[in-house]
Short mmCIF file of C-alpha atoms in Angstrom, two decimals:
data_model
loop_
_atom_site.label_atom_id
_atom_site.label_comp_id
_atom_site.label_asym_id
_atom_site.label_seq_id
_atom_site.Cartn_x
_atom_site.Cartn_y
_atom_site.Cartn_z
CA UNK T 1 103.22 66.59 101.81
CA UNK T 2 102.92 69.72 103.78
CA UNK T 3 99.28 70.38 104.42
CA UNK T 4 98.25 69.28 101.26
CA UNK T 5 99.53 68.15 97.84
CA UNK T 6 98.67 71.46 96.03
CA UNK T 7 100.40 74.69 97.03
CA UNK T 8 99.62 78.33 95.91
CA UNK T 9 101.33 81.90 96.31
CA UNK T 10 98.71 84.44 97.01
CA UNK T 11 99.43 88.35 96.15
CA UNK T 12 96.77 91.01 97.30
CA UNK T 13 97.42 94.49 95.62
CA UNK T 14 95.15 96.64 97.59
CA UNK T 15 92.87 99.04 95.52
CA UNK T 16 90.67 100.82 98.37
CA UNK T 17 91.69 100.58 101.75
CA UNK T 18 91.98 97.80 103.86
CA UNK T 19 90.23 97.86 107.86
CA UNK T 20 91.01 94.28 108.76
CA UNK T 21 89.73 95.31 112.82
CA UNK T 22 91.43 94.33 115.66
CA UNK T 23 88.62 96.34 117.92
CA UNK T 24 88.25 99.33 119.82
CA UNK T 25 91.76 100.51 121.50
CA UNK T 26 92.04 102.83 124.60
CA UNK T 27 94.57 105.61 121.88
CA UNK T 28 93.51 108.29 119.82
CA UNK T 29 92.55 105.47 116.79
CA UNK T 30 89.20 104.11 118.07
CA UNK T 31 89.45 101.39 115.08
CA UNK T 32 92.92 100.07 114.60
CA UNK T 33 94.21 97.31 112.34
CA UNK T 34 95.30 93.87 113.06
CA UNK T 35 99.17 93.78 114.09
CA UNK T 36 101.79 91.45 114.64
CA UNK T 37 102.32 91.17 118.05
CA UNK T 38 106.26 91.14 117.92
CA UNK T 39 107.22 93.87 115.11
CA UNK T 40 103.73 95.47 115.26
CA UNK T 41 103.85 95.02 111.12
CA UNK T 42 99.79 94.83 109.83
CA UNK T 43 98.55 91.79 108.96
CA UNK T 44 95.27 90.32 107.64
CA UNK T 45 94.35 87.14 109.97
CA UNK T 46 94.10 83.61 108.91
CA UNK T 47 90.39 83.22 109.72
CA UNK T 48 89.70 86.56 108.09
CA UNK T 49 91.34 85.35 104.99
CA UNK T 50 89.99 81.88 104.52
CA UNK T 51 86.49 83.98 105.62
CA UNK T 52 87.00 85.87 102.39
CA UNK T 53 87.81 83.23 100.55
CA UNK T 54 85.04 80.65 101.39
CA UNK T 55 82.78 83.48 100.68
CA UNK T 56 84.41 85.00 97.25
CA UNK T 57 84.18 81.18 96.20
CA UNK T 58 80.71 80.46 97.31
CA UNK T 59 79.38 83.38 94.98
CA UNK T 60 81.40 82.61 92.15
CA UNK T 61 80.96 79.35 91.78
CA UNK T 62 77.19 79.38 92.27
CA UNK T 63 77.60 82.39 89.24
CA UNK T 64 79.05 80.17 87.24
CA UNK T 65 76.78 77.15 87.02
CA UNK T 66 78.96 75.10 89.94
CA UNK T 67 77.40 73.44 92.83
CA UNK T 68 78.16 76.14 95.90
CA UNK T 69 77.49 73.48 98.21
CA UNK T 70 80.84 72.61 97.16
CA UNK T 71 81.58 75.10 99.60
CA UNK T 72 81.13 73.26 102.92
CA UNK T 73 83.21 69.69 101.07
CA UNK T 74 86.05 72.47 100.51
CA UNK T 75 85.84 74.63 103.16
CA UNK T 76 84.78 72.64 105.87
CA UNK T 77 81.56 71.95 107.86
CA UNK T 78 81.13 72.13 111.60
CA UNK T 79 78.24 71.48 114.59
CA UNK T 80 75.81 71.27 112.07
CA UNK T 81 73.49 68.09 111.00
CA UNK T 82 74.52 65.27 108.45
CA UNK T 83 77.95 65.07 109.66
CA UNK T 84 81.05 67.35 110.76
CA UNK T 85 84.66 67.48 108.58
CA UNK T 86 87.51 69.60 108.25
CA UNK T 87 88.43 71.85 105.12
CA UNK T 88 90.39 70.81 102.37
CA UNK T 89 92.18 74.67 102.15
CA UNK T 90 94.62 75.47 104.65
CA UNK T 91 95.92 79.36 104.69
CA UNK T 92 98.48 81.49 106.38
CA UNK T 93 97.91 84.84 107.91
CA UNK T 94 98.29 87.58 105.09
CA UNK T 95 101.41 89.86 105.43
CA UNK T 96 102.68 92.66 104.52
CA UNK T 97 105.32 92.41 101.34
CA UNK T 98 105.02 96.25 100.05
CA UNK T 99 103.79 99.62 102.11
CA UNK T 100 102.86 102.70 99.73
CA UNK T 101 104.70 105.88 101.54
CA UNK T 102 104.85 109.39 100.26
CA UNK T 103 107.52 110.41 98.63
CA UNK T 104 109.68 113.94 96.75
CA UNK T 105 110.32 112.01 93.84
CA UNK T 106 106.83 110.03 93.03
CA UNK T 107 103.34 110.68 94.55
CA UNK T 108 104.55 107.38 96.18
CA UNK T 109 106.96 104.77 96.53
CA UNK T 110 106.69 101.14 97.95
CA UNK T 111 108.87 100.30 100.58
CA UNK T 112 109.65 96.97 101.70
CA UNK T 113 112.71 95.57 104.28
CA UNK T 114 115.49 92.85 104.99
CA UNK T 115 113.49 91.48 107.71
CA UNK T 116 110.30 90.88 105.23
CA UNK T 117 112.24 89.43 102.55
CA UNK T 118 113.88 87.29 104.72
CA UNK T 119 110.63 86.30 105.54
CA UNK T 120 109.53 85.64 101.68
CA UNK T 121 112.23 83.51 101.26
CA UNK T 122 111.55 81.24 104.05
CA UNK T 123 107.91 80.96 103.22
CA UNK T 124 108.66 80.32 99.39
CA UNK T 125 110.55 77.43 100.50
CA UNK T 126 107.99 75.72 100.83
CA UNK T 127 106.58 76.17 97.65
CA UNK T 128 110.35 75.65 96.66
CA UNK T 129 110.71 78.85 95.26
CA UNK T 130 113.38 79.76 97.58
CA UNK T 131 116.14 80.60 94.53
CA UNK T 132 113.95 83.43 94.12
CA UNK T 133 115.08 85.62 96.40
CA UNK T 134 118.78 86.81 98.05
CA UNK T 135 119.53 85.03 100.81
CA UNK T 136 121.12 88.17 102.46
CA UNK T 137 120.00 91.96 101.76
CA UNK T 138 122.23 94.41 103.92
CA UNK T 139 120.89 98.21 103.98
CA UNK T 140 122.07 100.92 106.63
CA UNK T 141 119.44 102.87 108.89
CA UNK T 142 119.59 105.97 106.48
CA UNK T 143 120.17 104.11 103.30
CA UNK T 144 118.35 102.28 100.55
CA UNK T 145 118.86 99.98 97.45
CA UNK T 146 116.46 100.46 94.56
CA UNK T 147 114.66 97.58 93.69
CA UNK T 148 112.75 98.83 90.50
CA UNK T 149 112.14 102.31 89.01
CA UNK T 150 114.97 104.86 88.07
CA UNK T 151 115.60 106.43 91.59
CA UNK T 152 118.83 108.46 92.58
CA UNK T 153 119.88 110.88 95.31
CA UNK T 154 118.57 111.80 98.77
CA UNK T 155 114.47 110.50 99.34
CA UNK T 156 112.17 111.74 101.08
CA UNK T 157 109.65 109.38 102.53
CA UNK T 158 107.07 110.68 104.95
CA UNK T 159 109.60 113.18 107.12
CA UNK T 160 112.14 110.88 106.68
CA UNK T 161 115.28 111.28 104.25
CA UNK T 162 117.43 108.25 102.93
CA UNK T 163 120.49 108.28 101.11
CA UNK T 164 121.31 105.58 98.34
CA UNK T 165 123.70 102.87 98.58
CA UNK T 166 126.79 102.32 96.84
CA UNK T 167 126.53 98.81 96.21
CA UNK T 168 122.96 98.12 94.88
CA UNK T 169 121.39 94.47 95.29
CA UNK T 170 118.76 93.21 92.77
CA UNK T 171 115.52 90.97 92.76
CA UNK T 172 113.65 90.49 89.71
CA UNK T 173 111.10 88.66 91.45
CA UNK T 174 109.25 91.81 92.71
CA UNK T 175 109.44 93.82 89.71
CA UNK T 176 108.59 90.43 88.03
CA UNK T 177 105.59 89.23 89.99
CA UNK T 178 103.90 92.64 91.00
CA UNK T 179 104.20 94.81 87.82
CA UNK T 180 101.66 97.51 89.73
CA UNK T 181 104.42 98.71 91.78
CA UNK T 182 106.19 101.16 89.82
CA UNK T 183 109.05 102.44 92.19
CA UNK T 184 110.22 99.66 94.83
CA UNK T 185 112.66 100.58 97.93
CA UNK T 186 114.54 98.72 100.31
CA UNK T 187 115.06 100.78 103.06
CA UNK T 188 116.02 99.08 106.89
CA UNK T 189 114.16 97.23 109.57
CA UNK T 190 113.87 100.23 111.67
CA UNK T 191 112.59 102.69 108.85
CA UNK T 192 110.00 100.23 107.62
CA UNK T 193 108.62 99.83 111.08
CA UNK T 194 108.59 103.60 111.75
CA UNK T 195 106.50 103.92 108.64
CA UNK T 196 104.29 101.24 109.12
CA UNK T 197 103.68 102.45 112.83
CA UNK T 198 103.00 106.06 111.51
CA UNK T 199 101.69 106.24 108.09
CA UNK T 200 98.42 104.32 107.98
CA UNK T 201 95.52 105.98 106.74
CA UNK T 202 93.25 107.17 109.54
CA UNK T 203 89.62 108.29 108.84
CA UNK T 204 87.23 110.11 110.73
CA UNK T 205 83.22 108.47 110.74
CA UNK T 206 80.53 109.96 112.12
CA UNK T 207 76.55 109.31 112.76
CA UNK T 208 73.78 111.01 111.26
CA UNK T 209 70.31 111.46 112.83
CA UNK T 210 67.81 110.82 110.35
CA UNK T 211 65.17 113.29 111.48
CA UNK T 212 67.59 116.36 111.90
CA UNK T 213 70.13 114.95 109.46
CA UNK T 214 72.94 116.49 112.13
CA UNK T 215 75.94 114.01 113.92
CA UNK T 216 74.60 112.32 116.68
CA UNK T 217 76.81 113.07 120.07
CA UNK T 218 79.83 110.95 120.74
CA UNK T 219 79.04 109.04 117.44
CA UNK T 220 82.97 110.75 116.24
CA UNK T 221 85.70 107.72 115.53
CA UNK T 222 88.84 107.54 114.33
CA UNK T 223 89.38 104.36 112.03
CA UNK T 224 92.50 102.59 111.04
CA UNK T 225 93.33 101.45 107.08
CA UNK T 226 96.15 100.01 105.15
CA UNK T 227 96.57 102.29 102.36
CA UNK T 228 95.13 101.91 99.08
CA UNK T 229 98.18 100.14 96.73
CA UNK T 230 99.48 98.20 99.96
CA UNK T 231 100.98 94.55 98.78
CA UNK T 232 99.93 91.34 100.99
CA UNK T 233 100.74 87.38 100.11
CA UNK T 234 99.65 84.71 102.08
CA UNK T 235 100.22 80.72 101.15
CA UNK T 236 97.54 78.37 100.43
CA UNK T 237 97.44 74.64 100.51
CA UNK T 238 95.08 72.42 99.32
CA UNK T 239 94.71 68.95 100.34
CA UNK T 240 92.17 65.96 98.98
CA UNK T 241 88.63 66.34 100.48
CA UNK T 242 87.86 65.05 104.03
CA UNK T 243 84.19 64.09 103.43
CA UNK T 244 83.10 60.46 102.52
CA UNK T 245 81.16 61.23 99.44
CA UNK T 246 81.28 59.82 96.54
CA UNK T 247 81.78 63.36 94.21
CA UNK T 248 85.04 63.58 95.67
CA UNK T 249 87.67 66.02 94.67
CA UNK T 250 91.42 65.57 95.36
CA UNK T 251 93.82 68.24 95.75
CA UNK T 252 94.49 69.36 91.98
CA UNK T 253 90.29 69.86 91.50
CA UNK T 254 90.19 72.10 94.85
CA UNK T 255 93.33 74.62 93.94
CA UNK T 256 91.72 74.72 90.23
CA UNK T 257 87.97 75.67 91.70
CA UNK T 258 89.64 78.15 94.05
CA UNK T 259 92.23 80.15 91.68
CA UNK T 260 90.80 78.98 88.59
CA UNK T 261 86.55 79.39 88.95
CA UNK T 262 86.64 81.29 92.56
CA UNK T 263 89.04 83.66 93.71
CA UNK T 264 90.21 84.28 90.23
CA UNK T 265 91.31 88.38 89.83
CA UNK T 266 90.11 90.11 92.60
CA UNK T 267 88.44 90.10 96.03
CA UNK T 268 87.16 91.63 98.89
CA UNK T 269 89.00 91.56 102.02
CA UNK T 270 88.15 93.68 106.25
CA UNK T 271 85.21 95.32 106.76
CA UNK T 272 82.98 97.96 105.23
CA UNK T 273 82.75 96.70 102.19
CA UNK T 274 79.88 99.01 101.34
CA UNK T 275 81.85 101.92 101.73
CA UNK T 276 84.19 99.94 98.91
CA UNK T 277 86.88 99.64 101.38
CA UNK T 278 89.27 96.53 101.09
CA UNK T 279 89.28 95.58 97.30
CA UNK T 280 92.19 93.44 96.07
CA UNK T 281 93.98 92.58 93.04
CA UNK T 282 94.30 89.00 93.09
CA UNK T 283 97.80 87.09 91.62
CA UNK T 284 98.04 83.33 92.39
CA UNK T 285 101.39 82.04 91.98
CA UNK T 286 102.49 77.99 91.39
CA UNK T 287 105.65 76.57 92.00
CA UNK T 288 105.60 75.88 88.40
CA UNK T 289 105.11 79.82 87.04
CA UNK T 290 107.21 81.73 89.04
CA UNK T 291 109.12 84.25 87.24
CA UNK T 292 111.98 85.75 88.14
CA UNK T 293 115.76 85.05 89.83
CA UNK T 294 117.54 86.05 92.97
CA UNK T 295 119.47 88.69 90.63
#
Protein backbone atom coordinates (compact mmCIF):
# COMPACT_ATOMS: atom_id res chain seq x y z
CA UNK A 1 0.00 0.00 0.00
CA UNK A 2 0.91 3.57 -0.38
CA UNK A 3 2.88 4.62 2.64
CA UNK A 4 0.96 2.74 4.88
CA UNK A 5 -2.19 0.59 5.16
CA UNK A 6 -4.29 3.30 6.97
CA UNK A 7 -5.12 6.56 5.21
CA UNK A 8 -6.76 9.77 6.65
CA UNK A 9 -8.19 13.19 5.21
CA UNK A 10 -7.16 15.98 7.42
CA UNK A 11 -9.32 19.43 7.44
CA UNK A 12 -7.92 22.48 9.50
CA UNK A 13 -10.62 25.28 9.91
CA UNK A 14 -8.55 28.05 11.23
CA UNK A 15 -9.99 29.90 14.35
CA UNK A 16 -7.10 32.56 15.19
CA UNK A 17 -4.60 33.22 12.77
CA UNK A 18 -2.15 31.15 11.38
CA UNK A 19 2.01 32.46 11.18
CA UNK A 20 3.45 29.25 9.84
CA UNK A 21 7.18 31.47 9.26
CA UNK A 22 9.12 31.24 6.43
CA UNK A 23 11.72 33.98 8.09
CA UNK A 24 12.65 37.42 7.79
CA UNK A 25 12.19 38.80 3.99
CA UNK A 26 14.05 41.88 2.54
CA UNK A 27 9.82 43.59 1.67
CA UNK A 28 7.78 45.64 3.72
CA UNK A 29 6.43 42.14 5.72
CA UNK A 30 9.38 41.42 8.05
CA UNK A 31 7.50 37.95 8.96
CA UNK A 32 5.93 36.32 5.97
CA UNK A 33 4.22 32.96 5.61
CA UNK A 34 5.33 29.81 4.07
CA UNK A 35 4.52 29.76 0.15
CA UNK A 36 4.50 27.52 -2.60
CA UNK A 37 7.24 28.19 -4.60
CA UNK A 38 5.39 27.88 -8.07
CA UNK A 39 1.81 29.62 -7.50
CA UNK A 40 3.02 31.42 -4.32
CA UNK A 41 -0.43 29.80 -2.64
CA UNK A 42 0.32 29.51 1.55
CA UNK A 43 0.99 26.43 2.82
CA UNK A 44 1.74 24.86 6.23
CA UNK A 45 5.03 22.55 5.80
CA UNK A 46 5.24 18.88 6.24
CA UNK A 47 7.68 18.99 9.18
CA UNK A 48 5.65 21.75 10.75
CA UNK A 49 2.63 19.61 10.56
CA UNK A 50 3.81 16.24 11.73
CA UNK A 51 5.70 18.79 14.53
CA UNK A 52 2.19 19.65 15.64
CA UNK A 53 1.01 16.54 15.53
CA UNK A 54 3.69 14.49 17.46
CA UNK A 55 3.28 17.14 19.99
CA UNK A 56 -0.80 17.51 20.15
CA UNK A 57 -0.50 13.58 20.55
CA UNK A 58 2.18 13.42 23.11
CA UNK A 59 -0.04 15.63 25.54
CA UNK A 60 -3.13 13.96 24.92
CA UNK A 61 -2.32 10.76 25.25
CA UNK A 62 -0.25 11.18 28.41
CA UNK A 63 -3.85 13.16 29.59
CA UNK A 64 -5.57 10.38 29.02
CA UNK A 65 -3.89 7.57 30.93
CA UNK A 66 -1.79 6.30 27.54
CA UNK A 67 1.83 5.64 27.54
CA UNK A 68 3.34 9.05 25.71
CA UNK A 69 6.36 7.22 25.10
CA UNK A 70 4.22 5.86 22.50
CA UNK A 71 5.27 8.90 20.94
CA UNK A 72 8.81 8.11 19.75
CA UNK A 73 7.33 4.04 18.44
CA UNK A 74 4.81 6.35 16.35
CA UNK A 75 6.55 9.19 15.52
CA UNK A 76 9.89 8.13 15.14
CA UNK A 77 13.20 8.25 17.09
CA UNK A 78 16.52 9.52 15.84
CA UNK A 79 20.52 9.93 17.06
CA UNK A 80 19.51 9.17 20.33
CA UNK A 81 20.53 5.97 22.65
CA UNK A 82 18.71 2.48 22.65
CA UNK A 83 18.28 2.41 19.03
CA UNK A 84 17.20 4.71 15.94
CA UNK A 85 13.71 3.98 13.68
CA UNK A 86 11.57 5.73 11.43
CA UNK A 87 7.86 6.93 12.15
CA UNK A 88 4.95 5.02 11.54
CA UNK A 89 2.87 8.53 10.31
CA UNK A 90 3.69 9.85 7.07
CA UNK A 91 2.05 13.50 6.17
CA UNK A 92 1.75 15.86 3.29
CA UNK A 93 2.35 19.54 3.36
CA UNK A 94 -0.99 21.33 4.47
CA UNK A 95 -2.72 23.40 1.68
CA UNK A 96 -4.86 25.73 1.15
CA UNK A 97 -8.66 24.41 0.17
CA UNK A 98 -10.71 27.74 1.28
CA UNK A 99 -9.37 31.63 1.72
CA UNK A 100 -11.86 33.96 3.82
CA UNK A 101 -12.05 37.39 1.60
CA UNK A 102 -14.19 40.37 2.28
CA UNK A 103 -17.05 40.71 0.68
CA UNK A 104 -20.60 43.41 -0.17
CA UNK A 105 -22.81 40.70 0.41
CA UNK A 106 -21.40 38.79 3.75
CA UNK A 107 -18.75 40.08 6.24
CA UNK A 108 -16.96 37.31 4.21
CA UNK A 109 -16.99 34.75 1.71
CA UNK A 110 -14.63 31.71 1.06
CA UNK A 111 -13.11 31.52 -2.11
CA UNK A 112 -11.56 28.60 -3.53
CA UNK A 113 -10.32 27.81 -7.51
CA UNK A 114 -10.17 25.22 -10.50
CA UNK A 115 -6.59 24.82 -10.02
CA UNK A 116 -7.12 23.74 -6.11
CA UNK A 117 -9.84 21.47 -6.77
CA UNK A 118 -8.11 19.93 -9.35
CA UNK A 119 -5.70 19.43 -6.87
CA UNK A 120 -8.31 17.76 -4.23
CA UNK A 121 -9.25 15.44 -6.61
CA UNK A 122 -5.93 14.10 -7.40
CA UNK A 123 -4.95 13.84 -3.79
CA UNK A 124 -8.36 12.09 -2.82
CA UNK A 125 -7.43 9.51 -5.20
CA UNK A 126 -5.53 8.14 -3.19
CA UNK A 127 -7.75 7.75 -0.49
CA UNK A 128 -10.11 6.73 -3.46
CA UNK A 129 -12.37 9.37 -2.94
CA UNK A 130 -11.83 10.73 -6.29
CA UNK A 131 -15.88 10.49 -7.35
CA UNK A 132 -16.07 13.21 -5.01
CA UNK A 133 -15.24 15.89 -6.87
CA UNK A 134 -15.81 17.26 -10.82
CA UNK A 135 -13.30 16.29 -12.83
CA UNK A 136 -13.49 19.67 -14.76
CA UNK A 137 -14.66 23.16 -13.18
CA UNK A 138 -14.51 25.97 -15.95
CA UNK A 139 -14.94 29.72 -14.51
CA UNK A 140 -13.97 32.98 -16.54
CA UNK A 141 -11.45 35.66 -15.04
CA UNK A 142 -14.44 37.93 -13.89
CA UNK A 143 -16.88 35.21 -13.14
CA UNK A 144 -17.89 32.79 -10.43
CA UNK A 145 -20.10 29.67 -9.69
CA UNK A 146 -21.64 29.46 -6.23
CA UNK A 147 -20.77 26.58 -4.44
CA UNK A 148 -22.99 26.98 -1.24
CA UNK A 149 -24.98 29.92 0.21
CA UNK A 150 -27.75 31.91 -1.72
CA UNK A 151 -25.48 34.38 -3.72
CA UNK A 152 -26.64 36.39 -6.91
CA UNK A 153 -25.47 39.42 -8.87
CA UNK A 154 -22.21 41.37 -9.17
CA UNK A 155 -19.55 40.56 -5.84
CA UNK A 156 -17.39 42.38 -4.46
CA UNK A 157 -14.38 40.71 -3.02
CA UNK A 158 -11.55 42.80 -1.68
CA UNK A 159 -11.53 45.65 -4.72
CA UNK A 160 -12.38 43.17 -6.97
CA UNK A 161 -15.94 42.64 -8.68
CA UNK A 162 -17.16 39.24 -10.23
CA UNK A 163 -20.07 38.55 -12.17
CA UNK A 164 -22.02 35.12 -11.87
CA UNK A 165 -22.10 32.45 -14.31
CA UNK A 166 -24.79 31.22 -16.35
CA UNK A 167 -24.21 27.70 -16.08
CA UNK A 168 -23.58 26.90 -12.36
CA UNK A 169 -21.50 23.63 -11.39
CA UNK A 170 -22.12 21.86 -8.01
CA UNK A 171 -20.06 19.93 -5.28
CA UNK A 172 -21.70 18.72 -2.29
CA UNK A 173 -18.56 17.64 -0.91
CA UNK A 174 -17.57 21.12 0.42
CA UNK A 175 -20.78 22.18 1.71
CA UNK A 176 -20.87 18.51 2.97
CA UNK A 177 -17.54 18.12 4.70
CA UNK A 178 -16.89 21.77 6.02
CA UNK A 179 -20.35 22.92 7.31
CA UNK A 180 -18.37 26.22 8.93
CA UNK A 181 -18.19 27.77 5.64
CA UNK A 182 -21.33 29.44 5.09
CA UNK A 183 -20.94 31.15 1.58
CA UNK A 184 -18.42 29.17 -0.82
CA UNK A 185 -17.13 30.78 -4.31
CA UNK A 186 -15.40 29.57 -7.17
CA UNK A 187 -13.88 32.28 -8.70
CA UNK A 188 -10.56 31.69 -11.38
CA UNK A 189 -6.93 30.80 -11.02
CA UNK A 190 -5.87 34.29 -11.47
CA UNK A 191 -8.40 35.92 -8.91
CA UNK A 192 -7.60 33.39 -6.23
CA UNK A 193 -3.93 34.08 -6.54
CA UNK A 194 -4.42 37.88 -6.55
CA UNK A 195 -6.23 37.43 -3.28
CA UNK A 196 -4.10 35.15 -1.71
CA UNK A 197 -1.01 37.40 -2.71
CA UNK A 198 -2.85 40.52 -1.26
CA UNK A 199 -5.23 39.80 1.43
CA UNK A 200 -3.34 38.15 4.27
CA UNK A 201 -3.59 39.56 7.53
CA UNK A 202 -0.54 41.65 8.41
CA UNK A 203 0.15 42.76 12.04
CA UNK A 204 2.30 45.18 13.48
CA UNK A 205 4.55 43.88 16.95
CA UNK A 206 6.49 45.88 18.85
CA UNK A 207 8.97 45.69 22.08
CA UNK A 208 8.45 47.07 25.35
CA UNK A 209 11.18 48.17 27.79
CA UNK A 210 10.36 47.01 31.07
CA UNK A 211 11.79 49.86 33.11
CA UNK A 212 10.20 52.76 30.99
CA UNK A 213 7.40 50.56 29.69
CA UNK A 214 8.00 52.61 26.10
CA UNK A 215 8.89 50.56 22.45
CA UNK A 216 12.32 49.81 22.31
CA UNK A 217 14.02 51.36 18.90
CA UNK A 218 13.85 49.32 15.75
CA UNK A 219 11.93 46.61 17.78
CA UNK A 220 8.69 47.65 14.91
CA UNK A 221 7.74 44.37 12.56
CA UNK A 222 5.38 43.66 10.27
CA UNK A 223 4.09 39.92 10.58
CA UNK A 224 2.37 37.74 8.09
CA UNK A 225 -1.04 35.47 9.02
CA UNK A 226 -3.52 33.36 7.24
CA UNK A 227 -6.73 34.72 8.26
CA UNK A 228 -8.77 33.51 10.96
CA UNK A 229 -11.63 30.95 9.14
CA UNK A 230 -8.89 29.94 6.42
CA UNK A 231 -9.53 26.00 5.33
CA UNK A 232 -6.27 23.64 5.07
CA UNK A 233 -6.25 19.55 4.45
CA UNK A 234 -3.34 17.63 4.37
CA UNK A 235 -3.25 13.51 3.98
CA UNK A 236 -2.01 11.23 6.53
CA UNK A 237 -0.84 7.69 6.32
CA UNK A 238 -0.18 5.38 8.80
CA UNK A 239 1.84 2.38 8.43
CA UNK A 240 2.65 -0.70 11.09
CA UNK A 241 5.39 0.32 13.63
CA UNK A 242 9.11 0.15 12.66
CA UNK A 243 10.50 -0.71 16.13
CA UNK A 244 11.24 -4.37 17.25
CA UNK A 245 9.25 -4.38 20.39
CA UNK A 246 7.13 -6.57 21.47
CA UNK A 247 3.93 -3.88 22.30
CA UNK A 248 3.67 -3.46 18.76
CA UNK A 249 0.96 -1.59 17.01
CA UNK A 250 0.02 -2.06 13.32
CA UNK A 251 -1.47 0.45 11.20
CA UNK A 252 -5.29 0.40 12.34
CA UNK A 253 -3.99 1.01 16.35
CA UNK A 254 -1.73 4.12 15.12
CA UNK A 255 -4.60 6.06 12.89
CA UNK A 256 -7.08 5.20 15.97
CA UNK A 257 -4.44 6.77 18.74
CA UNK A 258 -3.88 9.71 16.40
CA UNK A 259 -7.61 10.78 15.27
CA UNK A 260 -9.28 8.87 17.82
CA UNK A 261 -7.21 9.64 21.50
CA UNK A 262 -4.71 12.48 19.96
CA UNK A 263 -5.47 14.92 17.47
CA UNK A 264 -9.13 14.44 18.01
CA UNK A 265 -11.12 18.17 17.49
CA UNK A 266 -8.72 20.71 17.47
CA UNK A 267 -5.06 21.78 17.45
CA UNK A 268 -2.50 24.14 17.44
CA UNK A 269 -0.63 24.85 14.41
CA UNK A 270 2.75 28.14 13.46
CA UNK A 271 4.01 30.04 15.99
CA UNK A 272 2.95 32.27 18.84
CA UNK A 273 0.82 30.21 20.30
CA UNK A 274 0.71 32.36 23.40
CA UNK A 275 -0.65 35.13 21.68
CA UNK A 276 -3.52 32.28 20.69
CA UNK A 277 -2.52 32.53 17.17
CA UNK A 278 -2.95 29.32 14.94
CA UNK A 279 -5.90 27.33 16.53
CA UNK A 280 -7.63 24.74 14.32
CA UNK A 281 -10.76 22.94 13.99
CA UNK A 282 -9.84 19.51 13.42
CA UNK A 283 -12.10 17.03 10.81
CA UNK A 284 -10.48 13.65 9.98
CA UNK A 285 -11.94 12.08 7.07
CA UNK A 286 -11.78 7.97 6.06
CA UNK A 287 -12.26 6.58 2.87
CA UNK A 288 -15.10 4.89 4.45
CA UNK A 289 -17.16 8.30 5.77
CA UNK A 290 -16.93 10.57 3.14
CA UNK A 291 -20.02 12.34 2.41
CA UNK A 292 -20.95 13.85 -0.44
CA UNK A 293 -20.98 13.42 -4.62
CA UNK A 294 -19.38 15.16 -7.52
CA UNK A 295 -22.97 16.89 -8.03
Amino acid sequence: MLWGDEKRLCLLYALTPIHAGAGQALKAVDLPIQRERHTAWPMVQASGVKGTLRDWCEKAWENNGIDKDLVKYIFGRAGEEGGSWAGAVTVTDARLLLFPVRSNVAPFVHVTCPAVLKRLREELSLLGLQDKLSENYSVGEEEYIVLKGGISGEIVLEDMVVKPKQTQEKTNWLPNNIPEAEKILLVSDEVFGYLVRTATEVQAHIAIKDDTGTAEDGSLRYQEYLPADTVLYFLAFFSDERSKRDQFKSAQEIAQLVTEHGVTTHLQIGGDFTLGKGICKVKWIAPKDSQGGAK
